[in-house]
mmCIF file of C-alpha atoms and ligand atoms in Angstrom:
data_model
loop_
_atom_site.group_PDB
_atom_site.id
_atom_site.type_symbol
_atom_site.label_atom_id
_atom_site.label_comp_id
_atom_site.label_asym_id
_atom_site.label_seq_id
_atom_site.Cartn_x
_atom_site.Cartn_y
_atom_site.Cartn_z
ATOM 1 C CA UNK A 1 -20.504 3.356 22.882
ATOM 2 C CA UNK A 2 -20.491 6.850 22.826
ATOM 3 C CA UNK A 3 -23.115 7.017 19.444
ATOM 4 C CA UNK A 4 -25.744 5.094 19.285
ATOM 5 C CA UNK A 5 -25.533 4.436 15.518
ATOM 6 C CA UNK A 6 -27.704 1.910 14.064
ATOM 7 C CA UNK A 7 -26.085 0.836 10.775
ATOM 8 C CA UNK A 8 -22.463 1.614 9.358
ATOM 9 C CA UNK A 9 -21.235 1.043 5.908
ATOM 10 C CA UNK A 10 -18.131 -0.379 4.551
ATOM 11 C CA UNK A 11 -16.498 0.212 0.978
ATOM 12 C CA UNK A 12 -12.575 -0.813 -0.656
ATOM 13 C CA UNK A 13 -11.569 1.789 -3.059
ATOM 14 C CA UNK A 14 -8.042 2.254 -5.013
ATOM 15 C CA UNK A 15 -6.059 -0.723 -6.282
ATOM 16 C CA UNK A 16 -7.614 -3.776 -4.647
ATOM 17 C CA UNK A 17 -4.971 -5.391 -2.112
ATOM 18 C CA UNK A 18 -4.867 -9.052 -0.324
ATOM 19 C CA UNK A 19 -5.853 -8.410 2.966
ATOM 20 C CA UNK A 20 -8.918 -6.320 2.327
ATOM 21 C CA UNK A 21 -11.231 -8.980 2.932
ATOM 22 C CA UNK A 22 -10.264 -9.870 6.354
ATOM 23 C CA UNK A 23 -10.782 -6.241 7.149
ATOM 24 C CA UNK A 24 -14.442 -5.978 5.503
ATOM 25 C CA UNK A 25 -15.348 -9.516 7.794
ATOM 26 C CA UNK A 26 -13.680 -8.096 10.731
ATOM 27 C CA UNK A 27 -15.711 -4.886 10.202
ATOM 28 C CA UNK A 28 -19.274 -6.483 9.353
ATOM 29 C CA UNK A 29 -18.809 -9.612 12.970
ATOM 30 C CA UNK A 30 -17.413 -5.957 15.097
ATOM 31 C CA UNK A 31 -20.410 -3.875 14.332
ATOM 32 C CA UNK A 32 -22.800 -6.983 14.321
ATOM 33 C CA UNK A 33 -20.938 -7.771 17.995
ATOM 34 C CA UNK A 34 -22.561 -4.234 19.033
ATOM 35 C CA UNK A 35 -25.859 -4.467 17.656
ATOM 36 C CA UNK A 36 -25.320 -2.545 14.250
ATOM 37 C CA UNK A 37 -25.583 -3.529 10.482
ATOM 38 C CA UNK A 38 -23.294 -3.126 7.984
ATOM 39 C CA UNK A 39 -24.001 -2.002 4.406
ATOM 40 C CA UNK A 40 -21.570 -3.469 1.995
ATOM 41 C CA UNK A 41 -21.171 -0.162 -0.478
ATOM 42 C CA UNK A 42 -19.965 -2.038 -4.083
ATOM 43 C CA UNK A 43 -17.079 -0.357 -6.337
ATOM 44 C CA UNK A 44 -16.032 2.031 -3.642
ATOM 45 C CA UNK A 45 -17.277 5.918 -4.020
ATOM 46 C CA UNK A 46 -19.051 5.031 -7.251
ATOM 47 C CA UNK A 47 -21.410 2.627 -5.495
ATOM 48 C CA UNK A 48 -21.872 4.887 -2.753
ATOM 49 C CA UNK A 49 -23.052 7.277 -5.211
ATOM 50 C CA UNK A 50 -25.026 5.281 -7.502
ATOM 51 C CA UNK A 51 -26.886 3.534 -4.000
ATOM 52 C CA UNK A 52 -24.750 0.397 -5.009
ATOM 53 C CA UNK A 53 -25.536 -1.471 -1.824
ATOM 54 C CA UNK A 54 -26.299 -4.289 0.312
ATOM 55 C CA UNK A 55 -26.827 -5.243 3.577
ATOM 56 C CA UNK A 56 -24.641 -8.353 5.246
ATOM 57 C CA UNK A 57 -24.842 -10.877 7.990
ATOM 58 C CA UNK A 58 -22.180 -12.364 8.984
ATOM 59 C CA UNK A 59 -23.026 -15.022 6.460
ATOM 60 C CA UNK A 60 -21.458 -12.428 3.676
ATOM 61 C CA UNK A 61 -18.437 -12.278 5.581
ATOM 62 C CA UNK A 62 -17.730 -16.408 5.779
ATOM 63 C CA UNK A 63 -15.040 -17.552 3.608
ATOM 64 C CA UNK A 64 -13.437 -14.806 2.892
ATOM 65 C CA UNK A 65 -10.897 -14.191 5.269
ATOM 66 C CA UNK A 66 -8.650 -16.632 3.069
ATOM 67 C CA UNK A 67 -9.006 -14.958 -0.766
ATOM 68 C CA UNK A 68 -7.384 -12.135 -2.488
ATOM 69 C CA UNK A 69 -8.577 -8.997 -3.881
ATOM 70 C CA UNK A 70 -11.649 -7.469 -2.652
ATOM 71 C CA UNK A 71 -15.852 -8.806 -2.641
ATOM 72 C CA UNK A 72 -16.831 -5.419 -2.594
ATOM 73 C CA UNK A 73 -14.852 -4.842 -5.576
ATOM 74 C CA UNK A 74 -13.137 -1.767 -5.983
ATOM 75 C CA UNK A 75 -13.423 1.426 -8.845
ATOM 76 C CA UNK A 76 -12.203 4.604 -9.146
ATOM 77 C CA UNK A 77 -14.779 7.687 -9.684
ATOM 78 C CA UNK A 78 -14.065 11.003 -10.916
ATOM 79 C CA UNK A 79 -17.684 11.863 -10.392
ATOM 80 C CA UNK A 80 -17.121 11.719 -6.628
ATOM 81 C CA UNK A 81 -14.368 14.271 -6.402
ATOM 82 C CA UNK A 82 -17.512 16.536 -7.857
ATOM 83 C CA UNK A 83 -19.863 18.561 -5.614
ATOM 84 C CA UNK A 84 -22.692 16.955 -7.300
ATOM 85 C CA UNK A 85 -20.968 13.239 -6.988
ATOM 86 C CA UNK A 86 -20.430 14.447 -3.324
ATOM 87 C CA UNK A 87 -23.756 15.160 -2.714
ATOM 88 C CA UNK A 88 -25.488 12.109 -4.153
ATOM 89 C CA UNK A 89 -22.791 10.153 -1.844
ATOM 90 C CA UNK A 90 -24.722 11.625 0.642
ATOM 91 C CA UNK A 91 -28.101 11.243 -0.153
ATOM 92 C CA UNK A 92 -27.494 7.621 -0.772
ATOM 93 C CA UNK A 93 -26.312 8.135 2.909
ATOM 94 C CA UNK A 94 -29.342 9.046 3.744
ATOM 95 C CA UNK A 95 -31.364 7.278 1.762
ATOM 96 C CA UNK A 96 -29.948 3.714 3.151
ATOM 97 C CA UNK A 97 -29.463 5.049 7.045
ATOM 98 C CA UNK A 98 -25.734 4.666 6.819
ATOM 99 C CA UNK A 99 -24.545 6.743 9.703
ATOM 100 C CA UNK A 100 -20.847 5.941 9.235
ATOM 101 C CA UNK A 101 -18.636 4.276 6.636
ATOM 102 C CA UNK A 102 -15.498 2.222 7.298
ATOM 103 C CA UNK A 103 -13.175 3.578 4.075
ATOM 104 C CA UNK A 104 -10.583 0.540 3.208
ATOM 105 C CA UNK A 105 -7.927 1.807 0.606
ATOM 106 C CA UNK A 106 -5.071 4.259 0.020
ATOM 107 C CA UNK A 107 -4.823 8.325 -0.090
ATOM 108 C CA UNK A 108 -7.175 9.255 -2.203
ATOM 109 C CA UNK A 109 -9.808 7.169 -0.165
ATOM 110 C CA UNK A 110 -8.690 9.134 2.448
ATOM 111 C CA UNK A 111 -9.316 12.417 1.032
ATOM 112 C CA UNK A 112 -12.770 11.088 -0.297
ATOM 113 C CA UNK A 113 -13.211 10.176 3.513
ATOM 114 C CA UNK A 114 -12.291 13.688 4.842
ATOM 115 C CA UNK A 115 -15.008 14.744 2.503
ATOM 116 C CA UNK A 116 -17.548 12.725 3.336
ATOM 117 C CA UNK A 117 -16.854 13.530 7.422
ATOM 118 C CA UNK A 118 -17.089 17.447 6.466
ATOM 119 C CA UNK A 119 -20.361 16.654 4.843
ATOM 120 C CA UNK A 120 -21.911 14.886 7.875
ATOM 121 C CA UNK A 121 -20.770 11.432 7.232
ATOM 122 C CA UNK A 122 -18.411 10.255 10.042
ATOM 123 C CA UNK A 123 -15.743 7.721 8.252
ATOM 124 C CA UNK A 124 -12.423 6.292 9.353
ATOM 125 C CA UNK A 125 -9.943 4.822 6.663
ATOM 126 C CA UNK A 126 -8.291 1.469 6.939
ATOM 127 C CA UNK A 127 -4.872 1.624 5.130
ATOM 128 C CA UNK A 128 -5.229 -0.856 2.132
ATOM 129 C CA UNK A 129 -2.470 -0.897 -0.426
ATOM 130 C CA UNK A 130 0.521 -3.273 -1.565
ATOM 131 C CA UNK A 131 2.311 -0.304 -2.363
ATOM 132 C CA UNK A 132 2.863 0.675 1.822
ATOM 133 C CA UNK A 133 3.070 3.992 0.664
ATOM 134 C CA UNK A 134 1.283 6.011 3.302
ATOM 135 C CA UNK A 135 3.655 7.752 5.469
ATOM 136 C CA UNK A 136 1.441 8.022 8.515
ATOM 137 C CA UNK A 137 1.394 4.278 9.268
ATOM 138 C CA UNK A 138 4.360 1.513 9.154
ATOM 139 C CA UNK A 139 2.066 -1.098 7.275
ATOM 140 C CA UNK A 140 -0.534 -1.412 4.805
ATOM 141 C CA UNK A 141 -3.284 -4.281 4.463
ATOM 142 C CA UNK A 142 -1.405 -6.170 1.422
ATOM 143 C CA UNK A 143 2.264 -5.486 1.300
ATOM 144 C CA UNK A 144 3.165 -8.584 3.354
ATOM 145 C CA UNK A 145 1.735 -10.992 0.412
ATOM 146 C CA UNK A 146 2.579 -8.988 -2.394
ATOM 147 C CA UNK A 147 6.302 -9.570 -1.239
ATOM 148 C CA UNK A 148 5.799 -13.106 -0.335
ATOM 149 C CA UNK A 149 4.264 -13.669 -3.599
ATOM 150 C CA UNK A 150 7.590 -11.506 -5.474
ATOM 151 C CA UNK A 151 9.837 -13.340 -3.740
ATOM 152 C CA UNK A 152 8.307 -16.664 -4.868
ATOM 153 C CA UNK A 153 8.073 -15.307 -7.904
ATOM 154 C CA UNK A 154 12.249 -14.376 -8.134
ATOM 155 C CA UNK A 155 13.293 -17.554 -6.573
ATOM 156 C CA UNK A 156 11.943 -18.878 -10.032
ATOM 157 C CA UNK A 157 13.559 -16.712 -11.950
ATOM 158 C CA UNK A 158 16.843 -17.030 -10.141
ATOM 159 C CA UNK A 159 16.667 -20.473 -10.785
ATOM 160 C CA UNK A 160 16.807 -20.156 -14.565
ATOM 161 C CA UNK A 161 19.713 -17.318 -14.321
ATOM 162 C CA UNK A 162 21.967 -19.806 -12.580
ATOM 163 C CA UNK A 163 21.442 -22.610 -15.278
ATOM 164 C CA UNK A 164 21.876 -20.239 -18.430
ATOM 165 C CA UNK A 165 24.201 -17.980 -16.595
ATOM 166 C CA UNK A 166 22.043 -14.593 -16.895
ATOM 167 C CA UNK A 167 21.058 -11.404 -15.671
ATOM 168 C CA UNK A 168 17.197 -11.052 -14.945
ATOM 169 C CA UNK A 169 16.191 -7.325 -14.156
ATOM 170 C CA UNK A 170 13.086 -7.772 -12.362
ATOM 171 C CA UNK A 171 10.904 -4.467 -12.894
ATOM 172 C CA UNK A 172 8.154 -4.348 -9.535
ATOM 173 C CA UNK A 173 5.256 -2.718 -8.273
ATOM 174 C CA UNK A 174 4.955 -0.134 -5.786
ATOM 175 C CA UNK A 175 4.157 3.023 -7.496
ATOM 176 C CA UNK A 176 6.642 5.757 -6.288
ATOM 177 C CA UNK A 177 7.568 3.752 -3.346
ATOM 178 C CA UNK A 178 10.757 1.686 -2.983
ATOM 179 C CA UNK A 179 9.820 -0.478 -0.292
ATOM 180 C CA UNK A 180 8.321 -3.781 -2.001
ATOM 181 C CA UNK A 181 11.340 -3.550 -4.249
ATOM 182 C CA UNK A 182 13.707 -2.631 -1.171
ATOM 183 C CA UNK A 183 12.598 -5.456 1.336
ATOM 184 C CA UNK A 184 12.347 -8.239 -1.825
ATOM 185 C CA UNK A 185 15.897 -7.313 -2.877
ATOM 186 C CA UNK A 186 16.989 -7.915 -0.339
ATOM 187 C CA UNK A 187 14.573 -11.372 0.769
ATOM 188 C CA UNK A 188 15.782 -12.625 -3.013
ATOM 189 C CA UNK A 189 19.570 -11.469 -2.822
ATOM 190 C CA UNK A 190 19.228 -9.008 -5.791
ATOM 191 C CA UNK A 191 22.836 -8.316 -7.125
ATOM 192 C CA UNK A 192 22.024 -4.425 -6.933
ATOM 193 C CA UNK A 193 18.130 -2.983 -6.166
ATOM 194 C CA UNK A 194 17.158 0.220 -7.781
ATOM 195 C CA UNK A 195 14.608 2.685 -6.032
ATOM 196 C CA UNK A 196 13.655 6.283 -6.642
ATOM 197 C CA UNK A 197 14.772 7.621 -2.871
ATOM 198 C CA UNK A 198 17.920 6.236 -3.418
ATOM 199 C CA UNK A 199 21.302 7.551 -5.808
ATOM 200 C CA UNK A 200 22.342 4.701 -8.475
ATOM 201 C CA UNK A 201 25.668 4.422 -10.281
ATOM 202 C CA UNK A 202 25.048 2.330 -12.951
ATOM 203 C CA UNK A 203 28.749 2.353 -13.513
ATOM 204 C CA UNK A 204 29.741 0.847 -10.562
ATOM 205 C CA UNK A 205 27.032 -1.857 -10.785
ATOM 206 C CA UNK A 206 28.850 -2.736 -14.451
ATOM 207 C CA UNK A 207 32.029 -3.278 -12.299
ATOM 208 C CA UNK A 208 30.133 -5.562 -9.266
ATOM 209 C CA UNK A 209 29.022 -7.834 -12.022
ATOM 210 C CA UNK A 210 31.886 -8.301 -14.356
ATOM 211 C CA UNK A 211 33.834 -8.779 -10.813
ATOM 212 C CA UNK A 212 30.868 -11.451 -9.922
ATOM 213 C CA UNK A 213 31.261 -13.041 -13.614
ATOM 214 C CA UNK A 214 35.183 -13.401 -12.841
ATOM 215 C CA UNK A 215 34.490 -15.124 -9.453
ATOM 216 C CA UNK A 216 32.286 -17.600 -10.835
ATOM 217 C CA UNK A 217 29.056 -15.807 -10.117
ATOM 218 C CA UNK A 218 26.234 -17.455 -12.365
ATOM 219 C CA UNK A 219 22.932 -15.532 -11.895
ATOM 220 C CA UNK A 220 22.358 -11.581 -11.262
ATOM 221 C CA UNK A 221 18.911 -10.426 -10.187
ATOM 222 C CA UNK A 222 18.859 -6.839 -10.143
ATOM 223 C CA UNK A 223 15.533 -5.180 -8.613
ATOM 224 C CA UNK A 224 14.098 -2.070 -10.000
ATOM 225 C CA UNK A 225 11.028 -0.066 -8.540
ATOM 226 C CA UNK A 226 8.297 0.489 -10.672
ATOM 227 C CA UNK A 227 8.748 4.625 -9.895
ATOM 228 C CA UNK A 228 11.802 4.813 -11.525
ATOM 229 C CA UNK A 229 10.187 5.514 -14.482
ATOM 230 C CA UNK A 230 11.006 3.474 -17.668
ATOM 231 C CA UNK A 231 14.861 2.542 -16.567
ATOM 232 C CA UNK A 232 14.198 -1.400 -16.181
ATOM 233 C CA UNK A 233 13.765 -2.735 -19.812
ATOM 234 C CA UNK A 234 16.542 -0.106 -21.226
ATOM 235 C CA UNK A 235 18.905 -1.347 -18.319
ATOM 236 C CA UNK A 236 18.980 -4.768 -18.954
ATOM 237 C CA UNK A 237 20.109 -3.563 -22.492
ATOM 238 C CA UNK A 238 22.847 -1.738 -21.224
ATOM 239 C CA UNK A 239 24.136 -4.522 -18.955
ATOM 240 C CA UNK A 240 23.997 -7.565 -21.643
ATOM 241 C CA UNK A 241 26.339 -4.488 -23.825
ATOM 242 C CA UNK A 242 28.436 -3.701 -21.301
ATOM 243 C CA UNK A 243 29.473 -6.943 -19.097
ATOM 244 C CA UNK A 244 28.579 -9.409 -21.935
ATOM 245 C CA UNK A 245 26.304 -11.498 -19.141
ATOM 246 C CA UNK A 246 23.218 -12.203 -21.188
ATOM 247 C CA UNK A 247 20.216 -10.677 -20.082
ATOM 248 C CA UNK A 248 16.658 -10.829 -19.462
ATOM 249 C CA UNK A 249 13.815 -8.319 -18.383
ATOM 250 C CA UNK A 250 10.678 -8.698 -16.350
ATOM 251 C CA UNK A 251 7.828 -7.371 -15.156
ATOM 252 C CA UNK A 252 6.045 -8.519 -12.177
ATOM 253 C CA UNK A 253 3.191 -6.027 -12.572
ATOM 254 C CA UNK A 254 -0.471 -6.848 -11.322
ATOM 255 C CA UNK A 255 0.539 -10.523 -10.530
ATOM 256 C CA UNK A 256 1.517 -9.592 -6.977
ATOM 257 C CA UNK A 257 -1.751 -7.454 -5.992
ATOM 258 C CA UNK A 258 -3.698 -11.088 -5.830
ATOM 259 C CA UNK A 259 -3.385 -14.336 -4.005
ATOM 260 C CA UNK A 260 -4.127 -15.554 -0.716
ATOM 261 C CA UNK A 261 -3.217 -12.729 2.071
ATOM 262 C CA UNK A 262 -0.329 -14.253 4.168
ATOM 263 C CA UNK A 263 -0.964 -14.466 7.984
ATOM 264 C CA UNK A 264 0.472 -11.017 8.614
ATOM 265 C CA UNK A 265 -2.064 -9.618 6.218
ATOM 266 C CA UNK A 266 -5.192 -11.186 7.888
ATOM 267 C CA UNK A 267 -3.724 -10.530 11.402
ATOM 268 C CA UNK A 268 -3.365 -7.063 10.741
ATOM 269 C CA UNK A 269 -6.478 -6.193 8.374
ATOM 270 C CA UNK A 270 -8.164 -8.215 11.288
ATOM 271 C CA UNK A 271 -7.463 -6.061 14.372
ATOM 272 C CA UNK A 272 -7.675 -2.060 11.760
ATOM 273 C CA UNK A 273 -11.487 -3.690 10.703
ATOM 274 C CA UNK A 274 -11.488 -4.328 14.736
ATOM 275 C CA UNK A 275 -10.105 -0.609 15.766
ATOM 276 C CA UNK A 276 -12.332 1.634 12.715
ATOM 277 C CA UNK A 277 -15.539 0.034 14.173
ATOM 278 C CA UNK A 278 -15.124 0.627 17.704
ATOM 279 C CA UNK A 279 -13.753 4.005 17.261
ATOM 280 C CA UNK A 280 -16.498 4.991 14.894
ATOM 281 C CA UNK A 281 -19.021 3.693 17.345
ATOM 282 C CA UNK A 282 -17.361 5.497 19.870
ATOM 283 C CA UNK A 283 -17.928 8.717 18.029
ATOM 284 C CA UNK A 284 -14.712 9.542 16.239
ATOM 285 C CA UNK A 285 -14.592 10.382 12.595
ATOM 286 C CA UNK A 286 -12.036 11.695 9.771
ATOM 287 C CA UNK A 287 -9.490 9.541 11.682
ATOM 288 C CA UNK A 288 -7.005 6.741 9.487
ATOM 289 C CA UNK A 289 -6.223 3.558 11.544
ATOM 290 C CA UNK A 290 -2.513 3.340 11.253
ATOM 291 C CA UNK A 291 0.191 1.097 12.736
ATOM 292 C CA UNK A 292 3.630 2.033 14.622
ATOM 293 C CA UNK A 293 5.641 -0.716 15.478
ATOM 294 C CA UNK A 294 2.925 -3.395 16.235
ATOM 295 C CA UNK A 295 0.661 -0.940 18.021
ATOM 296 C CA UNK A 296 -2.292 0.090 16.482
ATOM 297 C CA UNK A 297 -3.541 3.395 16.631
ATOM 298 C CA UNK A 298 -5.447 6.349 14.667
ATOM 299 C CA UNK A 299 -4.165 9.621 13.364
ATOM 300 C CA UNK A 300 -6.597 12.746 12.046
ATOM 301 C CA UNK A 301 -6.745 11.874 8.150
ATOM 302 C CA UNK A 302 -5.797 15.446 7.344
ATOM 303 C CA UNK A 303 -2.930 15.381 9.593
ATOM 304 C CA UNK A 304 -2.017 11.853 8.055
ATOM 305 C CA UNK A 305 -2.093 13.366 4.729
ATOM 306 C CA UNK A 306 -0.037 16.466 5.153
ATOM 307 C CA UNK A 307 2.551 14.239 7.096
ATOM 308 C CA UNK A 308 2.434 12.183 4.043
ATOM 309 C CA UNK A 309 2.926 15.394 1.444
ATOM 310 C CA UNK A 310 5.570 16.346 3.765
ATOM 311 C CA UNK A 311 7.695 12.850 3.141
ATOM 312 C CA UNK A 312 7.304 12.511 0.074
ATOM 313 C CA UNK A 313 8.636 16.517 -0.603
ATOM 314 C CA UNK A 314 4.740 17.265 -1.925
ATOM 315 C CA UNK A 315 3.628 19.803 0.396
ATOM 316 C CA UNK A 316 1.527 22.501 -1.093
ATOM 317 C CA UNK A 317 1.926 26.330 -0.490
ATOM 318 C CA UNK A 318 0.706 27.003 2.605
ATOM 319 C CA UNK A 319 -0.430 23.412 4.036
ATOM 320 C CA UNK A 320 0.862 23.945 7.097
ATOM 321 C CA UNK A 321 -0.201 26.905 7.825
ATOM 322 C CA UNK A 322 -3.043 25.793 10.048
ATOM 323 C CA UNK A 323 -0.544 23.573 12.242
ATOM 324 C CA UNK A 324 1.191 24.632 15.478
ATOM 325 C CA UNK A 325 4.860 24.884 15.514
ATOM 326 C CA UNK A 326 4.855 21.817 17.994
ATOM 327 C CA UNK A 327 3.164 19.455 15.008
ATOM 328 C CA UNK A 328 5.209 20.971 12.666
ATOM 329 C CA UNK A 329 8.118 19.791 14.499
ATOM 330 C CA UNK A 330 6.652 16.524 15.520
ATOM 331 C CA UNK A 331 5.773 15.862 11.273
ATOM 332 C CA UNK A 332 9.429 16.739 10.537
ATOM 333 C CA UNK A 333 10.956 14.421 13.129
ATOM 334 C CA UNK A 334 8.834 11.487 12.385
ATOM 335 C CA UNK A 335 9.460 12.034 8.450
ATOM 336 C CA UNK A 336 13.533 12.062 8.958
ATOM 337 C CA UNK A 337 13.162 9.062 10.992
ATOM 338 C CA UNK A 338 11.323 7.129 8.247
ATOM 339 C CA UNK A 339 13.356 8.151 5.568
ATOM 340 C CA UNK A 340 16.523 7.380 8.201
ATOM 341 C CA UNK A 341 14.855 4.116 8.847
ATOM 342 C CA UNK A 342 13.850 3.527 4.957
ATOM 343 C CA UNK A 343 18.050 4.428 4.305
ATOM 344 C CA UNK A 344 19.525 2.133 6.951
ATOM 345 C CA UNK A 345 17.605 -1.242 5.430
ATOM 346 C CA UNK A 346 19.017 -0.063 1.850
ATOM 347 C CA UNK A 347 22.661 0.466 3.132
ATOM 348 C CA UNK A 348 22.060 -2.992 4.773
ATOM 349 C CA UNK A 349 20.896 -4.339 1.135
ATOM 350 C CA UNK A 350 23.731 -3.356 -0.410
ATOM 351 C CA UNK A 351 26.117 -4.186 2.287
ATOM 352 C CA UNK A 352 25.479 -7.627 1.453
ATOM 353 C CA UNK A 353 24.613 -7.728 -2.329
ATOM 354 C CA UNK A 354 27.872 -9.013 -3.015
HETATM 355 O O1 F6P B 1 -1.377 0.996 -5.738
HETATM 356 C C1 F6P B 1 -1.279 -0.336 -6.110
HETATM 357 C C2 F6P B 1 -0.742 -0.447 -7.508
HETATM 358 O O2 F6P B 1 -0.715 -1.821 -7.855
HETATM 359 C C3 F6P B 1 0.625 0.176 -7.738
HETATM 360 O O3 F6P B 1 1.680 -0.629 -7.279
HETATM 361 C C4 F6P B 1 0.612 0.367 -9.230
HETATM 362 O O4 F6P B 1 1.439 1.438 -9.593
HETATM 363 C C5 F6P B 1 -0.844 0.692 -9.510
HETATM 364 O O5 F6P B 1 -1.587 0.214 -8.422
HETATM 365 C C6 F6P B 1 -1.381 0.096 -10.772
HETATM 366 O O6 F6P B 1 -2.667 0.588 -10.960
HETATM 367 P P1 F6P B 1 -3.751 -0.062 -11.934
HETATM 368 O O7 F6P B 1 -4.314 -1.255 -11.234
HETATM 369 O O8 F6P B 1 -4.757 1.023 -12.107
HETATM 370 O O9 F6P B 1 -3.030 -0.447 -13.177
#
């Protein structure tokens, strides 16, 4: 242990995800394993800066590894992105001897992480989001049972398609990413799956099913993203006009942030709680735990953010200007490889939606 810190904190913030819990318990038995306490910080930045807090034993942390959502609860502040909301973060820093925080959620926990660890505060962020939206890692605490619970969720509705002989276009979360929608299309055997990254010729899709509806085909479940922006509900419209297959719209919304986390989702919120203690109490700080393949490892949250700005074509004038040309390169190459890697599963998809 390179610090010789005597109590850390730990806090969810963002859109609460299955998963989060077994990173808060693996957090609080880690730190307790070396001698420190943990301070559960409530609601995220907003009970960090209203003092919000409690300390656990590892008694807070039994039974939990198994539930959804989050104990520490989870809210979003505005006041924190302040100065002043900033600096009372701080003080209740202070005030409660936390010497580092453990920061479970998505990007903008991350910035609010880079601003604590510029203030003094050494933090590392846990990726926590169904979404799997952050480009610096290949997984996010969540995403594994929010597509479990989708596909469940289709299977059902399949079902009913195949006995009335419908269409259901199934409208899911993910916020601008396409990858819950992607990998459940193609878990479910969507008829067609509609994502932002991705060109979509509605035409053709007309065609696939009035071909399908000649051959006997019974049910159609086509997938939509929730980023492409209010297309679902007019879509399944269109398609009950156009091929005469009747038609029926859902959406799967907030149903598949809850539930049980699946085994993947407590495996891997397990060893990122396991990894953000021990490199906190080694010293490090402003670092995101991410995971490549099924190593895990850390990346500089700044770094991890431009990288991200960079994939999803959000970079802001001048942003890399502080970056050698060697991790410009190095962003650029990983970026076409996940969008390369992101194309080749959809060209699979569709190769078999058929
Ligand atoms: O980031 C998780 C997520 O569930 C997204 O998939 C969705 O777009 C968003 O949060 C919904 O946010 P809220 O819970 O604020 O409605």
């Amino acid at each position: 242990m390179a610090q010789n810190f005597k109590k850390i904190g730990v806090l969810t913030s963002g859109g609460d995800a299955p998963g989060m819990n077994a990173a808060v318990r693996a957090v609080v038995r880690e730190a307790r394993d070396h001698g420190v306490e943990v301070v559960a910080i409530y609601e995220g930045y907003k009970g960090l800066i209203e003092g919000n807090v409690k300390v656990f034993d590892m008694r807070d942390v039994s039974n939990i590894i198994n539930h959804g959502g989050t104990i520490l609860y989870s809210a979003r502040s505005t006041e924190f992105k302040t100065e002043e909301g900033m600096q009372k973060a701080v003080a209740t820093c202070q005030k409660f001897g936390i010497e580092g925080i453990v920061c479970i959620g998505g990007d903008g926990t991350f910035r609010g992480a880079t601003d604590l660890s510029r203030r003094g505060i050494p933090c590392i962020g846990i990726p926590g989001t169904i979404d799997n939206d952050i480009a610096s890692t290949d997984y996010t605490i969540g995403y594994d049972t929010a597509m479990n619970t989708a596909i469940m969720m289709i299977d059902r509705l399949r079902d009913t398609c195949e006995s009335h002989f419908r269409c259901n276009v199934v409208e899911i979360m993910g916020r601008n990413s396409g990858y819950i929608a992607l990998n459940v299309g193609l878990a479910t055997g969507a008829a067609q799956i509609v994502v932002a990254e991705m060109p979509f010729d509605e035409e053709r899709m007309f065609e696939e099913i009035m071909l399908g509806k000649r051959r006997g085909k019974r049910h159609y479940i086509i997938l939509v993203a929730e980023g492409v922006q209010g297309y679902a509900e007019a879509l399944t419209e269109r398609i009950e006009k156009t091929t005469g297959v009747e038609s029926r719209f859902t959406r799967l919304g907030h149903v598949v942030r809850g539930g049980s986390p699946t085994l993947r989702d407590r495996v891997v919120a397990s060893r990122m709680g396991i990894t953000a203690v021990d490199l906190l109490l080694e010293g490090k700080s402003n670092l995101v735990i991410c995971m490549h393949g099924d190593d895990i490892d850390a990346m500089n949250i700044e770094y991890a953010l431009t990288l991200d700005h960079m994939y999803k074509g959000k970079l802001k004038p001048g942003e890399l200007d502080k970056y050698s040309l060697l991790d410009i390169q190095h962003m650029r190459s990983y970026c076409i490889k996940k969008a390369a890697d992101f194309k080749r599963l959809y060209d699979q998809a569709l190769d078999i939606s058929q």
